[in-house]
GROMACS .gro file of C-alpha atoms in nm:
model
  280
    1MET     CA    1  29.489  -0.993  24.163
    2ILE     CA    2  29.291  -0.804  23.899
    3GLN     CA    3  29.449  -0.868  23.562
    4PRO     CA    4  29.479  -0.582  23.312
    5THR     CA    5  29.228  -0.568  23.031
    6TYR     CA    6  29.274  -0.390  22.703
    7GLU     CA    7  28.977  -0.213  22.548
    8PHE     CA    8  29.054  -0.076  22.206
    9GLU     CA    9  28.763   0.009  21.977
   10ARG     CA   10  28.466  -0.098  22.188
   11PRO     CA   11  28.258   0.222  22.216
   12VAL     CA   12  28.205   0.340  22.571
   13VAL     CA   13  28.037   0.679  22.572
   14ALA     CA   14  28.128   0.759  22.932
   15HIS     CA   15  28.499   0.695  22.875
   16PRO     CA   16  28.670   0.983  22.689
   17THR     CA   17  29.009   0.811  22.682
   18MET     CA   18  29.122   0.469  22.569
   19VAL     CA   19  29.425   0.242  22.561
   20TYR     CA   20  29.611   0.196  22.235
   21ARG     CA   21  29.898  -0.034  22.135
   22ASP     CA   22  30.193   0.082  21.934
   23SER     CA   23  30.231  -0.147  21.633
   24ILE     CA   24  30.611  -0.126  21.633
   25SER     CA   25  30.711  -0.146  22.001
   26GLY     CA   26  30.409  -0.344  22.118
   27LEU     CA   27  30.381  -0.112  22.419
   28TYR     CA   28  30.066   0.059  22.542
   29GLY     CA   29  29.970   0.424  22.580
   30VAL     CA   30  29.658   0.633  22.619
   31LYS     CA   31  29.480   0.853  22.366
   32LYS     CA   32  29.158   1.048  22.338
   33ARG     CA   33  28.875   0.836  22.209
   34LYS     CA   34  28.711   1.110  22.004
   35ASN     CA   35  29.000   1.245  21.799
   36GLY     CA   36  29.284   0.999  21.869
   37ARG     CA   37  29.518   1.260  22.019
   38ILE     CA   38  29.798   1.094  22.215
   39LEU     CA   39  29.788   1.173  22.587
   40THR     CA   40  30.053   0.927  22.706
   41LYS     CA   41  30.302   0.780  22.460
   42ALA     CA   42  30.322   0.403  22.438
   43LYS     CA   43  30.559   0.301  22.719
   44TYR     CA   44  30.367   0.053  22.932
   45THR     CA   45  30.396  -0.324  22.905
   46ALA     CA   46  30.047  -0.352  23.057
   47ILE     CA   47  29.773  -0.105  23.148
   48SER     CA   48  29.412  -0.111  23.263
   49LEU     CA   49  29.201   0.205  23.287
   50TYR     CA   50  28.858   0.276  23.435
   51MET     CA   51  28.895   0.049  23.733
   52ASN     CA   52  28.684   0.307  23.921
   53HIS     CA   53  28.426   0.570  23.829
   54ARG     CA   54  28.696   0.838  23.788
   55GLY     CA   55  28.877   0.641  23.520
   56TYR     CA   56  29.181   0.561  23.731
   57GLY     CA   57  29.360   0.232  23.677
   58MET     CA   58  29.701   0.067  23.689
   59ALA     CA   59  30.001   0.034  23.459
   60LYS     CA   60  30.345  -0.123  23.465
   61ILE     CA   61  30.676  -0.097  23.281
   62ASP     CA   62  30.815  -0.453  23.300
   63GLY     CA   63  30.818  -0.456  23.681
   64PRO     CA   64  30.584  -0.340  23.959
   65TRP     CA   65  30.254  -0.157  23.910
   66ALA     CA   66  30.163   0.209  23.959
   67ILE     CA   67  29.825   0.380  23.983
   68VAL     CA   68  29.751   0.592  23.676
   69ASP     CA   69  29.476   0.841  23.596
   70GLU     CA   70  29.244   0.829  23.295
   71ARG     CA   71  29.508   1.002  23.082
   72GLY     CA   72  29.768   0.736  23.164
   73LYS     CA   73  29.970   0.960  23.395
   74ALA     CA   74  30.128   0.779  23.691
   75LYS     CA   75  29.997   0.900  24.030
   76THR     CA   76  30.232   0.681  24.235
   77PRO     CA   77  30.577   0.528  24.194
   78PHE     CA   78  30.597   0.193  24.014
   79GLU     CA   79  30.633  -0.012  24.333
   80PHE     CA   80  30.329  -0.236  24.387
   81ASP     CA   81  30.306  -0.612  24.341
   82GLU     CA   82  29.924  -0.597  24.318
   83VAL     CA   83  29.666  -0.324  24.264
   84GLN     CA   84  29.292  -0.368  24.323
   85ALA     CA   85  29.026  -0.101  24.293
   86GLY     CA   86  28.761  -0.064  24.561
   87ALA     CA   87  28.459   0.166  24.576
   88ASP     CA   88  28.128   0.234  24.747
   89GLU     CA   89  27.882   0.523  24.715
   90ASP     CA   90  28.114   0.770  24.887
   91PHE     CA   91  28.472   0.653  24.846
   92SER     CA   92  28.699   0.524  24.574
   93ILE     CA   93  29.022   0.365  24.690
   94PHE     CA   94  29.296   0.128  24.582
   95ILE     CA   95  29.409  -0.184  24.766
   96VAL     CA   96  29.779  -0.232  24.699
   97LYS     CA   97  30.035  -0.495  24.794
   98LYS     CA   98  30.399  -0.412  24.856
   99ASP     CA   99  30.664  -0.619  25.033
  100SER     CA  100  30.408  -0.896  25.106
  101VAL     CA  101  30.161  -0.670  25.293
  102TYR     CA  102  29.845  -0.485  25.190
  103PHE     CA  103  29.735  -0.129  25.262
  104LEU     CA  104  29.502   0.140  25.126
  105LEU     CA  105  29.565   0.437  24.898
  106ASN     CA  106  29.329   0.708  24.783
  107GLU     CA  107  29.308   0.810  24.417
  108LYS     CA  108  29.595   1.055  24.461
  109GLY     CA  109  29.822   0.780  24.588
  110LYS     CA  110  29.814   0.888  24.953
  111ARG     CA  111  29.803   0.631  25.233
  112ILE     CA  112  29.474   0.577  25.416
  113GLY     CA  113  29.570   0.480  25.769
  114SER     CA  114  29.906   0.352  25.882
  115LYS     CA  115  29.834  -0.019  25.937
  116VAL     CA  116  29.924  -0.300  25.700
  117TYR     CA  117  29.759  -0.640  25.660
  118ASP     CA  118  29.842  -0.990  25.546
  119GLU     CA  119  29.536  -1.002  25.322
  120MET     CA  120  29.276  -0.751  25.202
  121TRP     CA  121  28.992  -0.761  24.949
  122GLN     CA  122  28.651  -0.608  24.878
  123ASP     CA  123  28.343  -0.821  24.943
  124ASN     CA  124  28.001  -0.817  24.774
  125TYR     CA  125  27.869  -0.554  25.016
  126ASN     CA  126  28.148  -0.305  24.937
  127PHE     CA  127  28.327  -0.367  25.265
  128LEU     CA  128  28.696  -0.451  25.295
  129ARG     CA  129  28.789  -0.787  25.444
  130VAL     CA  130  29.125  -0.767  25.622
  131ARG     CA  131  29.335  -1.039  25.783
  132ASN     CA  132  29.637  -1.034  26.010
  133GLY     CA  133  29.766  -1.376  26.108
  134LEU     CA  134  29.463  -1.601  26.160
  135ASN     CA  135  29.220  -1.324  26.249
  136TRP     CA  136  28.978  -1.128  26.028
  137GLY     CA  137  28.803  -0.793  26.051
  138ILE     CA  138  28.583  -0.574  25.832
  139MET     CA  139  28.661  -0.218  25.729
  140LYS     CA  140  28.479   0.056  25.542
  141MET     CA  141  28.631   0.218  25.233
  142ASN     CA  142  28.736   0.519  25.441
  143GLY     CA  143  28.953   0.299  25.661
  144GLN     CA  144  28.718   0.288  25.961
  145PHE     CA  145  28.656  -0.054  26.113
  146LEU     CA  146  28.313  -0.212  26.137
  147LEU     CA  147  28.454  -0.518  26.312
  148PRO     CA  148  28.801  -0.541  26.466
  149VAL     CA  149  29.058  -0.794  26.346
  150VAL     CA  150  28.987  -1.050  26.620
  151TYR     CA  151  28.766  -1.312  26.456
  152GLU     CA  152  28.864  -1.645  26.304
  153GLN     CA  153  28.581  -1.623  26.052
  154ILE     CA  154  28.325  -1.361  25.947
  155SER     CA  155  28.021  -1.435  25.730
  156SER     CA  156  27.823  -1.144  25.586
  157ILE     CA  157  27.449  -1.211  25.596
  158SER     CA  158  27.364  -0.861  25.473
  159PRO     CA  159  27.526  -0.516  25.489
  160GLN     CA  160  27.390  -0.491  25.846
  161TYR     CA  161  27.456  -0.834  26.002
  162PHE     CA  162  27.768  -1.048  26.042
  163ILE     CA  163  27.808  -1.397  26.187
  164VAL     CA  164  28.141  -1.404  26.371
  165ASN     CA  165  28.341  -1.703  26.497
  166ALA     CA  166  28.621  -1.718  26.752
  167ASN     CA  167  28.747  -1.985  26.991
  168GLY     CA  168  28.496  -2.237  26.865
  169LYS     CA  169  28.195  -2.012  26.935
  170ALA     CA  170  27.966  -1.814  26.703
  171GLY     CA  171  27.775  -1.492  26.756
  172LEU     CA  172  27.601  -1.221  26.558
  173ARG     CA  173  27.702  -0.854  26.536
  174ASN     CA  174  27.564  -0.560  26.341
  175ASP     CA  175  27.736  -0.291  26.135
  176LYS     CA  176  27.785  -0.081  26.450
  177ASN     CA  177  27.978  -0.367  26.613
  178GLU     CA  178  27.689  -0.419  26.857
  179GLU     CA  179  27.621  -0.768  26.987
  180ILE     CA  180  27.294  -0.906  26.848
  181ILE     CA  181  27.339  -1.268  26.955
  182PRO     CA  182  27.603  -1.351  27.219
  183MET     CA  183  27.904  -1.563  27.122
  184GLU     CA  184  27.793  -1.874  27.304
  185TYR     CA  185  27.665  -2.089  27.017
  186HIS     CA  186  27.824  -2.339  26.782
  187GLN     CA  187  27.628  -2.225  26.476
  188ILE     CA  188  27.410  -1.931  26.373
  189GLN     CA  189  27.198  -1.921  26.061
  190GLY     CA  190  26.945  -1.679  25.917
  191VAL     CA  191  26.600  -1.839  25.876
  192LYS     CA  192  26.256  -1.717  25.770
  193VAL     CA  193  26.141  -1.633  26.123
  194GLY     CA  194  26.466  -1.467  26.233
  195TRP     CA  195  26.788  -1.633  26.351
  196LYS     CA  196  26.858  -1.994  26.436
  197ALA     CA  197  27.125  -2.039  26.704
  198VAL     CA  198  27.252  -2.391  26.779
  199ARG     CA  199  27.427  -2.503  27.095
  200ASN     CA  200  27.484  -2.868  27.190
  201ASN     CA  201  27.249  -2.971  26.905
  202LEU     CA  202  26.963  -2.767  27.056
  203ILE     CA  203  26.813  -2.467  26.876
  204ASP     CA  204  26.722  -2.127  27.019
  205LEU     CA  205  26.537  -1.869  26.810
  206TYR     CA  206  26.602  -1.494  26.792
  207THR     CA  207  26.414  -1.219  26.612
  208VAL     CA  208  26.589  -1.031  26.334
  209ASP     CA  209  26.674  -0.758  26.587
  210GLY     CA  210  26.830  -1.011  26.824
  211VAL     CA  211  26.554  -1.057  27.081
  212LYS     CA  212  26.559  -1.412  27.212
  213GLY     CA  213  26.226  -1.584  27.170
  214SER     CA  214  26.047  -1.792  27.426
  215ILE     CA  215  26.084  -2.102  27.207
  216THR     CA  216  26.413  -2.269  27.301
  217ASP     CA  217  26.582  -2.608  27.298
  218LEU     CA  218  26.430  -2.726  26.971
  219THR     CA  219  26.573  -3.042  26.823
  220GLY     CA  220  26.474  -2.948  26.469
  221LEU     CA  221  26.364  -2.651  26.257
  222TYR     CA  222  26.238  -2.702  25.904
  223PRO     CA  223  26.098  -2.509  25.604
  224TYR     CA  224  25.725  -2.554  25.576
  225GLY     CA  225  25.457  -2.481  25.317
  226ASN     CA  226  25.524  -2.223  25.046
  227THR     CA  227  25.883  -2.109  25.074
  228PHE     CA  228  25.803  -1.757  24.949
  229HIS     CA  229  25.463  -1.681  25.102
  230ASP     CA  230  25.425  -1.870  25.429
  231ALA     CA  231  25.571  -1.672  25.718
  232PHE     CA  232  25.626  -1.968  25.948
  233MET     CA  233  25.843  -2.274  26.001
  234MET     CA  234  25.798  -2.617  26.151
  235GLY     CA  235  25.971  -2.682  26.481
  236LYS     CA  236  26.041  -3.010  26.658
  237LYS     CA  237  26.052  -3.047  27.035
  238HIS     CA  238  26.043  -3.363  27.245
  239GLY     CA  239  25.990  -3.561  26.924
  240LYS     CA  240  25.673  -3.371  26.825
  241TYR     CA  241  25.604  -3.107  26.560
  242GLY     CA  242  25.442  -2.764  26.566
  243LEU     CA  243  25.438  -2.440  26.365
  244ILE     CA  244  25.628  -2.124  26.461
  245ASN     CA  245  25.533  -1.776  26.333
  246ARG     CA  246  25.745  -1.462  26.284
  247ASP     CA  247  25.668  -1.352  26.640
  248LEU     CA  248  25.848  -1.670  26.754
  249GLN     CA  249  25.530  -1.809  26.903
  250TRP     CA  250  25.372  -2.149  26.852
  251MET     CA  251  25.081  -2.099  26.611
  252ILE     CA  252  25.029  -2.476  26.629
  253PRO     CA  253  25.163  -2.644  26.946
  254PRO     CA  254  25.441  -2.908  26.921
  255ILE     CA  255  25.222  -3.207  27.001
  256HIS     CA  256  25.184  -3.364  26.658
  257ASP     CA  257  25.342  -3.656  26.474
  258THR     CA  258  25.275  -3.508  26.128
  259LEU     CA  259  25.183  -3.166  25.985
  260ILE     CA  260  25.080  -3.107  25.624
  261ARG     CA  261  25.015  -2.766  25.468
  262TYR     CA  262  24.711  -2.708  25.246
  263LEU     CA  263  24.590  -2.380  25.095
  264GLU     CA  264  24.362  -2.266  25.376
  265TYR     CA  265  24.438  -2.512  25.656
  266HIS     CA  266  24.686  -2.759  25.805
  267ARG     CA  267  24.627  -3.130  25.849
  268ALA     CA  268  24.770  -3.261  26.175
  269GLU     CA  269  24.821  -3.616  26.301
  270LYS     CA  270  24.843  -3.700  26.669
  271ASP     CA  271  24.853  -4.052  26.810
  272GLY     CA  272  24.719  -4.195  26.486
  273LYS     CA  273  24.426  -3.953  26.461
  274TRP     CA  274  24.389  -3.662  26.216
  275GLY     CA  275  24.251  -3.312  26.260
  276MET     CA  276  24.275  -2.970  26.100
  277TYR     CA  277  24.392  -2.619  26.191
  278ASN     CA  278  24.303  -2.308  25.996
  279ASN     CA  279  24.556  -2.038  25.906
  280ALA     CA  280  24.440  -1.798  26.177
   0.00000   0.00000   0.00000
């Protein structure tokens, strides 16, 4: 739960109102920052403003929380156990908890959707993670689902791609809930050349867009060369090593015992003998 913060004399040009504390009662109210005119008399035991770009926040009088505007006026009844602010480029909402369940409200205190959830929070990509029972889903700020609440685990790789797990299997879906990699693997991981999908300790490779490459059943996949500049990785197959490019093709075939990266070439060992490959 977001705890209330009290900003008194710290200058914030964009915030025309501020919280003040009555010296006698110890309660909190709201006043204009510029001239000190009282907008809401001190009556709150706790208050936090500017939890979103409109200045809305939360306040309480001994008991549950309410949503308040930037002037300290309550926009909802005082009935919530928790209040969290959520926002993206288009929407500003509040995640509230009441009677052990979570749901969404807009700034005016109106419900967004009719469903309730056991858990709800905003992730780093401005999506809402929601859980009912053991299953998770992902929702936009407007209440529309990106992914339904059917997965045991969801990992956000970016705002466009999500690794999903259910029934011991992993797959990859995009922000349109389209299947990128089928749910038939034990592990999926983003790598430099695309996606690494592991099943029965063997590795298949997929492009970023989810096209399965011709290189399959690797027993190892490793970083190689300069982590930032080299657009390839080292793969292992049948106990031998080769280099894989972004097109998921072997740029050096997997027939070597050792590969070493130099500036303009690669040293390669095969059956005790050394040779070189250029970068082309």
